[in-house]
Amino acid sequence: MVQSLENGSNTLNDTSGIVYNTQQLNLWYGNHHALKDINLQIKENEVTAIIGPSGCGKSTYIKTLNRMVELVPTVKTSGKILYRERNIFDNDYGVEELRTKVGMVFQKPNPFPKSIYDNIAYGPRIHGIKNKKILDQIVEKSLRGAAIWDEVKDRLNTNAYSLSGGQQQRICIARCLAIEPDVILMDEPTSALDPISTLKVEELIQELKADYSIIIVTHNMQQAARISDKTAFFLSGEVVEFDQTDVIFSTPEDKRTEDYISGRFG
Amino acid sequence: MKYVNHESVVKRMVNRLTINKVFKAVFFFATLFALLALAILFYRIISQGIGYLTPEFFQNFSSRFPAKAGIKAALVGSIWLMFVVAPVSIILGVGTAIYLEEYAKKNKLSDFIRMNISNLAGVPSVVFGLLGLTIFVRALSLGNSVLAAGFTMSLLILPVIIVASQEAIRAVPNDVREASYGMGATKWQTVVKIVLPSAIPGILTGAILALSRAVGETAPLIVIGIPVIIQFLPTGLLSQFTALPMQIYDWAKRPQQDFQFVAAAGILVLMIFLLIMNSIAIFIRNKFSKRY
């Protein structure tokens, strides 16, 4: 259910500035009902965290937002996801177009086995930018945006695999920024990283918030509390609670949310 | 109660280490056997053939006289054959592999097709010869030409190239595909820019090994009626020709002792041909190789 916040201020019913409006979304993997009647409204220039125990559907949900979930052949969906007021499941809405506006950062750093430069330039190139000068500018801007320019500016032509895991993940974020997306989806982006790299990525997310809407799936509740503005708690394919992060972590309405965030299960 | 009795562990230790040594020796001799067989083969071929490996050998056509017999027609014929087989089999084979791995939905039909392609790789070459005789030589009236033989050989090695390419494509990690799709790349862009560059070393290795098989294969050529005594070079794709293994087979079955040496020289040429092809494969593999 869409839940309005108390006091009427900051109400989620205000439709301006909403990037994603999910309405009655259901999703099945074959016979397994993975997402049940999801209703969520995600606002722009905010960090929205999705938390929940393993298998609750949080990764499935975020992958539905750019339709990556459809790479699994047995997936069926019903309901609507309005991205900027347009249903992403519409037949005339190409996934390629959607994914140009909605970038994704994955759980495991997955740079291409190419040079750092070619990794960043990949997105602009597939969308038709050939001019070397423009590409150079995009690469620098994206690497700066991902706070890794100073570390790699002298070796843009080395293979991205020569970097550390944390650097690779920031390269992946830079690669995502290079297509100048509107939304960035992050699927547990720090779960494969050490604490210091995690901290860097978290700081980066805080900076990116000014220009992008960020939706992040995380296993780590402290992380959600640290970096997000709103938090959705998923359980068994349902949204149990969706609210301001400080509300979720201090005075959750639902007993199950309280049990989860206080570490009683999950 | 302890379950591990250290006294008996020590007692059995000698025995275990002996078994370890025995198997190391077994595996070593297995390797040695193959190397020895290869060495004997090389020795025999080189000692017999090297004397005939003269410049004239490459300039002459085959002849009734061992001293005058040359390999020109067969060598040039084999090169012509490769110019048909390589593009046809690689384009069709890699295309099929890309379709099966990247585009085709995983269902019973595609599983059936995959399984049967692997089975085809095991079909004897003479059967492909009969297929080529029926389709290319007779039905399409190509005769015993370079084109008919090339198509037949392509069919023969297609399954091998498809299977090798499928394996190479499958070895490309899925998360880089996802990264590409996630940026709005189409399937084609992902295949060309991400999958193929990573898969090319494996694909080329498979393709060149398959082509080497085509260079050395004799049975299909016999079945489609490739002649051995040819006193001219192929003039086009529909021209008659002969190939290295046919020529070697012809010399080897002649009664005169000297022709055995000519055959050995022919085998040397064939082996050098194969070595060059394999070197090209290794060169390309190292040049394009990508690390994960």
Coordinates of C-alpha atoms in Angstrom, one line a residue:
Chain A
M1 CA 0.0 0.0 0.0
V2 CA 1.0 3.6 -0.6
Q3 CA 1.6 5.0 2.8
S4 CA 1.4 8.7 3.5
L5 CA 3.7 10.1 5.9
E6 CA 2.5 11.6 9.2
N7 CA 1.8 15.3 9.5
G8 CA 1.0 15.7 5.9
S9 CA 4.3 17.3 5.2
N10 CA 6.5 15.7 2.6
T11 CA 3.6 13.6 1.5
L12 CA 4.2 10.8 -1.0
N13 CA 0.9 11.6 -2.7
D14 CA 2.4 14.6 -4.3
T15 CA 3.1 13.4 -7.9
S16 CA 5.6 16.0 -8.9
G17 CA 9.2 14.9 -8.8
I18 CA 8.3 11.2 -8.8
V19 CA 10.5 9.2 -11.0
Y20 CA 9.1 5.7 -10.5
N21 CA 5.5 5.0 -9.7
T22 CA 5.0 1.3 -9.2
Q23 CA 1.3 0.2 -9.3
Q24 CA 0.1 -3.2 -8.4
L25 CA 3.3 -4.9 -9.6
N26 CA 3.3 -8.7 -9.6
L27 CA 6.1 -10.9 -10.8
W28 CA 6.5 -14.6 -11.2
Y29 CA 9.5 -16.7 -11.9
G30 CA 7.6 -19.7 -13.5
N31 CA 5.2 -20.6 -10.7
H32 CA 7.1 -18.8 -8.0
H33 CA 5.3 -15.6 -7.1
A34 CA 8.3 -13.4 -6.4
L35 CA 6.7 -9.9 -6.1
K36 CA 3.2 -9.4 -4.8
D37 CA 1.1 -6.2 -5.3
I38 CA 4.0 -3.8 -5.0
N39 CA 3.1 -0.2 -4.8
L40 CA 5.9 2.3 -4.4
Q41 CA 6.6 5.8 -5.4
I42 CA 10.2 6.9 -5.7
K43 CA 11.1 10.5 -5.7
E44 CA 13.8 12.2 -7.7
N45 CA 17.1 13.3 -6.1
E46 CA 16.7 11.0 -3.2
V47 CA 18.4 7.9 -2.2
T48 CA 15.9 5.1 -1.7
A49 CA 17.1 2.0 0.1
I50 CA 15.5 -1.3 -0.3
I51 CA 16.2 -3.7 2.6
G52 CA 15.0 -7.1 3.5
P53 CA 16.2 -10.7 4.1
S54 CA 17.6 -12.9 1.3
G55 CA 14.9 -14.0 -1.2
C56 CA 12.5 -11.2 -0.3
G57 CA 12.4 -9.9 -3.8
K58 CA 14.4 -6.7 -3.3
S59 CA 16.9 -7.6 -6.1
T60 CA 14.1 -8.8 -8.3
Y61 CA 12.3 -5.5 -7.8
I62 CA 15.3 -3.3 -8.7
K63 CA 16.0 -5.4 -11.8
T64 CA 12.4 -4.9 -12.8
L65 CA 12.8 -1.2 -12.8
N66 CA 15.1 -1.4 -15.9
R67 CA 13.6 -4.7 -17.1
M68 CA 16.9 -6.6 -16.6
V69 CA 14.8 -9.2 -14.8
E70 CA 13.5 -10.2 -18.2
L71 CA 16.8 -11.9 -19.0
V72 CA 15.4 -14.7 -17.0
P73 CA 13.3 -16.5 -19.6
T74 CA 10.4 -17.6 -17.4
V75 CA 9.6 -14.2 -15.9
K76 CA 6.0 -12.9 -16.1
T77 CA 4.8 -9.6 -14.8
S78 CA 1.5 -7.8 -14.3
G79 CA 0.8 -4.3 -13.1
K80 CA 2.5 -1.1 -14.1
I81 CA 5.7 0.7 -13.4
L82 CA 5.4 4.3 -14.5
Y83 CA 8.8 5.8 -15.1
R84 CA 8.4 9.6 -15.6
E85 CA 4.7 8.8 -16.1
R86 CA 5.2 6.3 -18.9
N87 CA 4.6 2.6 -18.3
I88 CA 7.9 0.8 -18.9
F89 CA 6.0 -2.4 -19.9
D90 CA 4.3 -0.6 -22.8
N91 CA 5.1 -2.4 -26.1
D92 CA 6.4 0.7 -27.7
Y93 CA 8.8 1.4 -24.8
G94 CA 12.1 -0.3 -25.9
V95 CA 14.2 -1.6 -23.1
E96 CA 17.3 -0.1 -24.7
E97 CA 15.7 3.4 -24.4
L98 CA 14.7 2.8 -20.8
R99 CA 18.2 1.5 -19.8
T100 CA 19.8 4.6 -21.3
K101 CA 17.9 6.7 -18.8
V102 CA 18.2 4.2 -15.9
G103 CA 21.7 3.1 -15.3
M104 CA 22.6 0.1 -13.1
V105 CA 25.5 -0.8 -10.8
F106 CA 25.8 -4.5 -10.0
Q107 CA 26.6 -6.5 -7.0
K108 CA 30.0 -7.8 -8.2
P109 CA 32.1 -5.2 -10.0
N110 CA 31.8 -6.1 -13.6
P111 CA 34.0 -3.9 -15.7
F112 CA 34.6 -5.0 -19.3
P113 CA 37.9 -6.6 -20.1
K114 CA 39.0 -3.4 -21.8
S115 CA 40.9 -0.4 -20.9
I116 CA 39.6 2.0 -18.3
Y117 CA 38.9 4.6 -21.1
D118 CA 37.1 2.1 -23.2
N119 CA 35.0 1.0 -20.3
I120 CA 33.7 4.5 -19.7
A121 CA 33.4 5.3 -23.4
Y122 CA 31.4 2.1 -24.0
G123 CA 28.0 3.6 -23.2
P124 CA 28.4 6.8 -25.2
R125 CA 29.9 4.8 -28.1
I126 CA 26.9 2.4 -28.3
H127 CA 24.7 5.4 -28.4
G128 CA 26.5 6.8 -31.4
I129 CA 29.1 9.3 -30.0
K130 CA 32.2 8.9 -32.1
N131 CA 34.0 12.3 -31.7
K132 CA 37.2 11.6 -29.8
K133 CA 37.1 15.1 -28.1
I134 CA 33.6 14.6 -26.8
L135 CA 34.5 11.1 -25.6
D136 CA 37.5 12.4 -23.8
Q137 CA 35.4 14.9 -22.0
I138 CA 32.8 12.4 -21.1
V139 CA 35.4 10.0 -19.7
E140 CA 37.0 12.7 -17.5
K141 CA 33.7 14.0 -16.3
S142 CA 32.4 10.5 -15.5
L143 CA 35.5 9.5 -13.7
R144 CA 35.5 12.7 -11.7
G145 CA 31.9 12.1 -10.9
A146 CA 32.7 8.7 -9.6
A147 CA 35.6 10.2 -7.5
I148 CA 38.2 8.0 -9.2
W149 CA 39.7 10.4 -11.7
D150 CA 42.8 11.2 -9.6
E151 CA 43.5 7.5 -9.1
V152 CA 43.4 6.5 -12.7
K153 CA 44.0 9.6 -14.8
D154 CA 47.6 8.5 -15.6
R155 CA 46.7 5.1 -16.8
L156 CA 43.4 5.4 -18.7
N157 CA 44.7 2.8 -21.2
T158 CA 45.4 0.0 -18.7
N159 CA 43.0 -2.8 -18.4
A160 CA 40.3 -2.1 -15.8
Y161 CA 40.9 -5.5 -14.3
S162 CA 44.3 -4.3 -13.0
L163 CA 42.4 -2.1 -10.5
S164 CA 41.3 -3.2 -7.0
G165 CA 37.8 -4.3 -6.4
G166 CA 36.7 -1.0 -4.9
Q167 CA 38.2 0.9 -7.7
Q168 CA 36.6 -1.4 -10.2
Q169 CA 33.2 -0.7 -8.6
R170 CA 33.7 3.0 -8.9
I171 CA 34.7 2.5 -12.6
C172 CA 31.4 0.7 -13.0
I173 CA 29.7 3.7 -11.4
A174 CA 31.6 6.0 -13.7
R175 CA 30.6 3.9 -16.7
C176 CA 27.0 4.2 -15.6
L177 CA 27.4 8.0 -15.3
A178 CA 28.8 8.3 -18.8
I179 CA 25.4 7.7 -20.3
E180 CA 24.1 10.6 -18.2
P181 CA 21.2 8.6 -16.7
D182 CA 18.3 10.0 -14.7
V183 CA 18.2 7.2 -12.2
I184 CA 20.9 4.9 -10.9
L185 CA 19.9 1.5 -9.7
M186 CA 22.4 -0.1 -7.4
D187 CA 22.1 -3.8 -6.5
E188 CA 24.1 -4.3 -3.3
P189 CA 27.0 -2.3 -4.8
T190 CA 29.3 -2.7 -1.7
S191 CA 28.7 -6.3 -0.7
A192 CA 31.8 -7.5 -2.5
L193 CA 34.0 -4.6 -1.2
D194 CA 36.2 -4.1 1.9
P195 CA 35.1 -1.5 4.5
I196 CA 37.2 1.4 3.2
S197 CA 36.1 0.9 -0.4
T198 CA 32.5 0.7 0.9
L199 CA 32.9 4.0 2.7
K200 CA 34.2 5.6 -0.5
V201 CA 31.2 4.3 -2.5
E202 CA 28.8 5.4 0.2
E203 CA 30.3 8.9 0.2
L204 CA 30.0 8.9 -3.6
I205 CA 26.3 8.0 -3.4
Q206 CA 25.8 11.0 -1.1
E207 CA 27.4 13.2 -3.7
L208 CA 25.6 11.7 -6.6
K209 CA 22.2 12.3 -5.0
A210 CA 22.3 16.0 -6.0
D211 CA 22.1 15.1 -9.7
Y212 CA 20.6 11.6 -9.8
S213 CA 17.8 9.6 -8.2
I214 CA 19.3 6.6 -6.6
I215 CA 17.7 3.3 -5.7
I216 CA 19.9 1.0 -3.8
V217 CA 19.3 -2.6 -2.6
T218 CA 21.4 -3.4 0.4
H219 CA 21.8 -6.2 2.9
N220 CA 23.4 -3.9 5.3
M221 CA 20.9 -2.1 7.5
Q222 CA 23.5 0.3 8.9
Q223 CA 24.3 1.3 5.3
A224 CA 20.6 2.0 4.5
A225 CA 20.4 4.1 7.7
R226 CA 23.6 6.0 6.8
I227 CA 23.0 6.9 3.2
S228 CA 19.3 6.7 2.3
D229 CA 16.5 9.2 2.6
K230 CA 13.7 6.7 2.3
T231 CA 13.7 3.0 3.0
A232 CA 11.4 0.2 1.8
F233 CA 11.3 -3.0 3.8
F234 CA 10.6 -6.0 1.6
L235 CA 9.5 -9.4 3.0
S236 CA 8.4 -12.5 1.1
G237 CA 7.8 -10.4 -2.1
E238 CA 5.7 -7.7 -0.4
V239 CA 6.5 -4.2 0.7
V240 CA 5.9 -4.3 4.4
E241 CA 6.8 -0.7 5.1
F242 CA 8.0 2.3 3.1
D243 CA 8.8 5.5 4.8
Q244 CA 11.5 8.1 5.7
T245 CA 14.6 6.2 6.7
D246 CA 14.8 7.8 10.2
V247 CA 11.1 6.8 10.8
I248 CA 11.8 3.2 9.6
F249 CA 14.8 2.9 11.9
S250 CA 13.3 4.6 14.9
T251 CA 9.6 4.1 15.0
P252 CA 8.5 1.6 12.4
E253 CA 4.8 1.0 12.2
D254 CA 4.9 -2.7 11.5
K255 CA 6.1 -5.3 14.0
R256 CA 7.9 -7.3 11.3
T257 CA 10.0 -4.2 10.3
E258 CA 10.9 -3.6 13.9
D259 CA 11.9 -7.3 14.3
Y260 CA 14.0 -7.1 11.2
I261 CA 15.9 -3.9 11.9
S262 CA 16.6 -4.9 15.4
G263 CA 18.2 -8.1 14.1
R264 CA 15.7 -10.6 15.4
F265 CA 15.6 -12.3 12.0
G266 CA 17.0 -12.1 8.5
Chain B
M1 CA 36.7 -41.4 21.9
K2 CA 39.0 -40.3 19.1
Y3 CA 38.1 -41.3 15.6
V4 CA 41.5 -40.8 14.0
N5 CA 44.1 -43.4 15.2
H6 CA 47.4 -41.7 14.6
E7 CA 49.4 -44.9 14.9
S8 CA 47.5 -46.6 12.1
V9 CA 47.8 -43.4 10.0
V10 CA 51.5 -43.6 10.3
K11 CA 51.5 -47.3 9.5
R12 CA 49.5 -46.7 6.4
M13 CA 51.6 -43.7 5.4
V14 CA 54.3 -45.7 3.6
N15 CA 51.7 -47.5 1.6
R16 CA 49.9 -44.3 0.6
L17 CA 53.1 -42.6 -0.5
T18 CA 54.0 -45.7 -2.6
I19 CA 50.7 -45.6 -4.4
N20 CA 51.2 -41.9 -5.0
K21 CA 54.5 -42.6 -6.6
V22 CA 53.2 -45.5 -8.7
F23 CA 50.5 -43.4 -10.2
K24 CA 52.8 -40.5 -10.9
A25 CA 54.9 -43.1 -12.9
V26 CA 51.9 -44.4 -14.7
F27 CA 50.9 -40.9 -15.9
F28 CA 54.4 -40.1 -16.8
F29 CA 54.7 -43.2 -19.0
A30 CA 51.3 -42.4 -20.6
T31 CA 52.7 -39.0 -21.6
L32 CA 56.0 -40.5 -22.7
F33 CA 54.2 -43.0 -24.9
A34 CA 52.5 -40.3 -26.9
L35 CA 55.7 -38.3 -27.2
L36 CA 57.7 -41.4 -28.3
A37 CA 55.2 -42.3 -30.9
L38 CA 55.3 -38.7 -32.3
A39 CA 59.1 -38.8 -32.2
I40 CA 59.3 -42.0 -34.1
L41 CA 56.8 -40.7 -36.7
F42 CA 58.8 -37.5 -37.1
Y43 CA 62.1 -39.4 -37.4
R44 CA 60.7 -41.8 -40.0
I45 CA 59.0 -39.1 -42.1
I46 CA 61.9 -36.7 -42.0
S47 CA 64.7 -39.3 -42.7
Q48 CA 62.7 -40.6 -45.6
G49 CA 61.3 -37.4 -47.0
I50 CA 63.9 -34.8 -46.5
G51 CA 65.9 -35.9 -49.5
Y52 CA 63.0 -35.3 -51.8
L53 CA 62.1 -31.9 -50.3
T54 CA 63.8 -29.9 -53.1
P55 CA 62.7 -26.7 -54.8
E56 CA 61.7 -28.9 -57.8
F57 CA 59.4 -30.9 -55.6
F58 CA 57.3 -27.7 -55.2
Q59 CA 57.6 -26.8 -58.9
N60 CA 56.6 -30.1 -60.5
F61 CA 53.3 -31.8 -61.0
S62 CA 52.9 -35.4 -60.1
S63 CA 54.7 -37.9 -62.4
R64 CA 55.2 -41.6 -63.1
F65 CA 58.8 -41.2 -62.1
P66 CA 59.6 -40.7 -58.4
A67 CA 62.4 -38.3 -59.1
K68 CA 60.2 -36.0 -61.2
A69 CA 57.1 -36.2 -59.0
G70 CA 56.2 -32.8 -57.4
I71 CA 53.5 -31.6 -55.1
K72 CA 52.6 -28.3 -56.9
A73 CA 49.1 -29.2 -57.9
A74 CA 48.2 -30.7 -54.5
L75 CA 49.6 -27.9 -52.5
V76 CA 48.0 -25.2 -54.5
G77 CA 44.8 -27.3 -54.5
S78 CA 44.8 -27.5 -50.7
I79 CA 45.3 -23.8 -50.5
W80 CA 42.3 -23.2 -52.8
L81 CA 40.3 -25.7 -50.7
M82 CA 41.1 -23.7 -47.6
F83 CA 39.9 -20.5 -49.2
V84 CA 36.5 -22.1 -49.6
V85 CA 36.3 -24.0 -46.4
A86 CA 37.6 -21.3 -44.0
P87 CA 35.1 -18.6 -44.8
V88 CA 32.1 -20.9 -45.3
S89 CA 32.6 -23.0 -42.2
I90 CA 33.7 -20.1 -39.9
I91 CA 30.8 -17.8 -40.9
L92 CA 28.2 -20.5 -40.7
G93 CA 29.7 -22.1 -37.6
V94 CA 30.2 -19.0 -35.5
G95 CA 26.8 -17.6 -36.7
T96 CA 25.1 -20.8 -35.5
A97 CA 26.9 -20.7 -32.2
I98 CA 26.0 -17.1 -31.6
Y99 CA 22.4 -17.8 -32.4
L100 CA 22.2 -20.9 -30.2
E101 CA 24.0 -19.3 -27.2
E102 CA 22.8 -15.7 -27.4
Y103 CA 19.5 -15.5 -29.2
A104 CA 17.7 -18.9 -29.1
K105 CA 15.3 -19.5 -26.3
K106 CA 16.3 -22.4 -24.1
N107 CA 13.6 -25.0 -24.7
K108 CA 13.4 -28.6 -25.7
L109 CA 13.8 -27.9 -29.4
S110 CA 17.0 -25.9 -28.9
D111 CA 18.3 -28.5 -26.5
F112 CA 17.6 -31.2 -29.2
I113 CA 19.5 -29.2 -31.8
R114 CA 22.5 -28.6 -29.5
M115 CA 22.7 -32.3 -28.6
N116 CA 22.6 -33.3 -32.3
I117 CA 25.3 -30.9 -33.3
S118 CA 27.6 -32.6 -30.8
N119 CA 26.5 -35.9 -32.3
L120 CA 27.3 -34.7 -35.8
A121 CA 30.8 -34.0 -34.8
G122 CA 31.3 -37.7 -34.3
V123 CA 29.9 -38.8 -37.7
P124 CA 32.6 -40.5 -39.8
S125 CA 34.0 -38.3 -42.6
V126 CA 33.1 -40.8 -45.3
V127 CA 29.5 -40.2 -44.6
F128 CA 30.0 -36.5 -45.2
G129 CA 31.7 -37.5 -48.4
L130 CA 28.5 -39.3 -49.5
L131 CA 26.4 -36.3 -48.5
G132 CA 28.7 -34.0 -50.5
L133 CA 28.5 -36.4 -53.5
T134 CA 24.7 -36.4 -53.4
I135 CA 24.1 -32.7 -52.8
F136 CA 27.0 -30.7 -54.2
V137 CA 28.5 -33.0 -56.9
R138 CA 25.3 -34.4 -58.4
A139 CA 22.2 -32.4 -57.3
L140 CA 23.8 -29.0 -57.6
S141 CA 26.0 -30.3 -60.6
L142 CA 29.2 -28.7 -59.2
G143 CA 31.2 -31.8 -60.2
N144 CA 34.4 -32.7 -58.5
S145 CA 35.4 -29.0 -58.2
V146 CA 37.1 -26.9 -55.6
L147 CA 33.7 -25.6 -54.6
A148 CA 32.0 -29.0 -54.2
A149 CA 34.9 -30.3 -52.1
G150 CA 35.0 -27.1 -50.1
F151 CA 31.4 -27.2 -49.2
T152 CA 31.7 -30.9 -48.3
M153 CA 34.7 -30.2 -46.0
S154 CA 32.8 -27.3 -44.5
L155 CA 29.9 -29.5 -43.6
L156 CA 32.3 -32.0 -42.1
I157 CA 34.0 -29.5 -39.8
L158 CA 30.9 -27.3 -39.1
P159 CA 29.9 -29.2 -36.0
V160 CA 33.4 -29.0 -34.5
I161 CA 33.5 -25.2 -35.1
I162 CA 30.0 -24.7 -33.7
V163 CA 30.7 -26.7 -30.5
A164 CA 34.0 -25.0 -30.0
S165 CA 32.5 -21.6 -30.6
Q166 CA 29.6 -22.3 -28.3
E167 CA 32.0 -23.2 -25.5
A168 CA 34.0 -20.1 -26.0
I169 CA 30.9 -17.9 -26.0
R170 CA 29.5 -19.7 -22.9
A171 CA 32.8 -19.0 -21.1
V172 CA 32.2 -15.2 -21.3
P173 CA 30.9 -14.3 -17.9
N174 CA 27.3 -13.3 -17.8
D175 CA 27.9 -10.2 -15.7
V176 CA 29.7 -8.4 -18.5
R177 CA 26.7 -9.1 -20.8
E178 CA 24.4 -7.7 -18.1
A179 CA 26.6 -4.6 -17.8
S180 CA 26.3 -4.1 -21.5
Y181 CA 22.5 -4.6 -21.6
G182 CA 22.2 -2.4 -18.5
M183 CA 23.6 0.5 -20.5
G184 CA 21.0 0.2 -23.2
A185 CA 23.1 -1.9 -25.6
T186 CA 21.2 -4.0 -28.1
K187 CA 21.9 -7.7 -28.3
W188 CA 23.9 -7.2 -31.5
Q189 CA 26.1 -4.5 -29.9
T190 CA 26.7 -6.7 -26.9
V191 CA 27.6 -9.7 -29.1
V192 CA 30.0 -7.7 -31.3
K193 CA 31.6 -5.5 -28.7
I194 CA 31.6 -7.6 -25.5
V195 CA 31.0 -11.3 -26.2
L196 CA 32.9 -11.9 -29.4
P197 CA 36.2 -10.1 -28.4
S198 CA 36.3 -12.3 -25.4
A199 CA 35.3 -15.4 -27.2
I200 CA 37.6 -15.0 -30.2
P201 CA 40.6 -16.8 -28.9
G202 CA 38.6 -19.9 -28.1
I203 CA 36.6 -19.6 -31.4
L204 CA 39.8 -19.3 -33.5
T205 CA 41.5 -22.1 -31.7
G206 CA 38.6 -24.4 -32.4
A207 CA 38.2 -23.1 -36.0
I208 CA 41.8 -23.6 -36.9
L209 CA 42.0 -27.0 -35.4
A210 CA 38.9 -27.9 -37.4
L211 CA 40.5 -26.5 -40.6
S212 CA 43.6 -28.6 -39.9
R213 CA 41.3 -31.6 -39.9
A214 CA 39.9 -30.5 -43.2
V215 CA 43.4 -30.1 -44.7
G216 CA 44.3 -33.7 -43.7
E217 CA 41.0 -35.4 -44.4
T218 CA 41.0 -37.8 -47.3
A219 CA 37.9 -40.0 -47.2
P220 CA 35.4 -37.3 -48.4
L221 CA 37.7 -36.3 -51.2
I222 CA 37.9 -39.9 -52.4
V223 CA 34.1 -40.3 -52.2
I224 CA 33.4 -37.2 -54.2
G225 CA 35.9 -38.3 -56.8
I226 CA 38.8 -35.9 -56.6
P227 CA 41.4 -37.0 -59.1
V228 CA 45.1 -37.4 -58.1
I229 CA 46.9 -37.1 -61.4
I230 CA 46.4 -33.4 -62.3
Q231 CA 48.8 -31.6 -64.5
F232 CA 47.4 -28.1 -64.1
L233 CA 46.5 -25.6 -61.3
P234 CA 42.9 -24.8 -60.4
T235 CA 41.8 -21.8 -62.5
G236 CA 38.6 -21.1 -60.5
L237 CA 36.2 -22.3 -58.0
L238 CA 34.6 -24.7 -60.5
S239 CA 37.9 -26.1 -61.7
Q240 CA 39.1 -29.6 -61.0
F241 CA 41.9 -29.9 -58.4
T242 CA 43.7 -32.3 -56.1
A243 CA 44.7 -31.9 -52.5
L244 CA 47.7 -32.9 -50.3
P245 CA 46.2 -36.0 -48.6
M246 CA 44.9 -37.3 -51.9
Q247 CA 48.4 -36.9 -53.4
I248 CA 50.1 -38.6 -50.5
Y249 CA 47.6 -41.4 -50.5
D250 CA 48.3 -41.9 -54.2
W251 CA 52.0 -42.0 -53.8
A252 CA 51.9 -44.2 -50.7
K253 CA 49.9 -46.9 -52.5
R254 CA 52.3 -47.1 -55.5
P255 CA 54.5 -50.2 -55.7
Q256 CA 57.9 -48.5 -56.3
Q257 CA 59.9 -48.1 -53.1
D258 CA 61.0 -44.6 -54.1
F259 CA 57.4 -43.3 -54.1
Q260 CA 57.3 -44.1 -50.3
F261 CA 60.0 -41.4 -50.0
V262 CA 58.0 -39.0 -52.2
A263 CA 55.0 -39.7 -49.9
A264 CA 57.1 -38.9 -46.9
A265 CA 58.1 -35.6 -48.5
G266 CA 54.4 -34.9 -49.1
I267 CA 53.6 -35.6 -45.5
L268 CA 56.3 -33.2 -44.5
V269 CA 54.7 -30.5 -46.7
L270 CA 51.3 -31.3 -45.1
M271 CA 52.7 -31.1 -41.6
I272 CA 54.4 -27.8 -42.3
F273 CA 51.1 -26.5 -43.8
L274 CA 49.4 -27.5 -40.5
L275 CA 52.1 -26.0 -38.4
I276 CA 51.8 -22.7 -40.2
M277 CA 48.0 -22.8 -39.7
N278 CA 48.4 -23.5 -36.0
S279 CA 51.0 -20.8 -35.6
I280 CA 48.5 -18.3 -37.1
A281 CA 46.0 -19.5 -34.6
I282 CA 48.4 -19.0 -31.7
F283 CA 49.4 -15.6 -33.0
I284 CA 45.8 -14.5 -33.3
R285 CA 44.9 -16.0 -29.9
N286 CA 47.7 -14.1 -28.1
K287 CA 47.0 -10.9 -29.9
F288 CA 43.3 -10.8 -29.0
S289 CA 43.5 -12.6 -25.7
K290 CA 41.6 -10.8 -22.9
R291 CA 42.0 -11.6 -19.2
Y292 CA 39.3 -11.7 -16.6

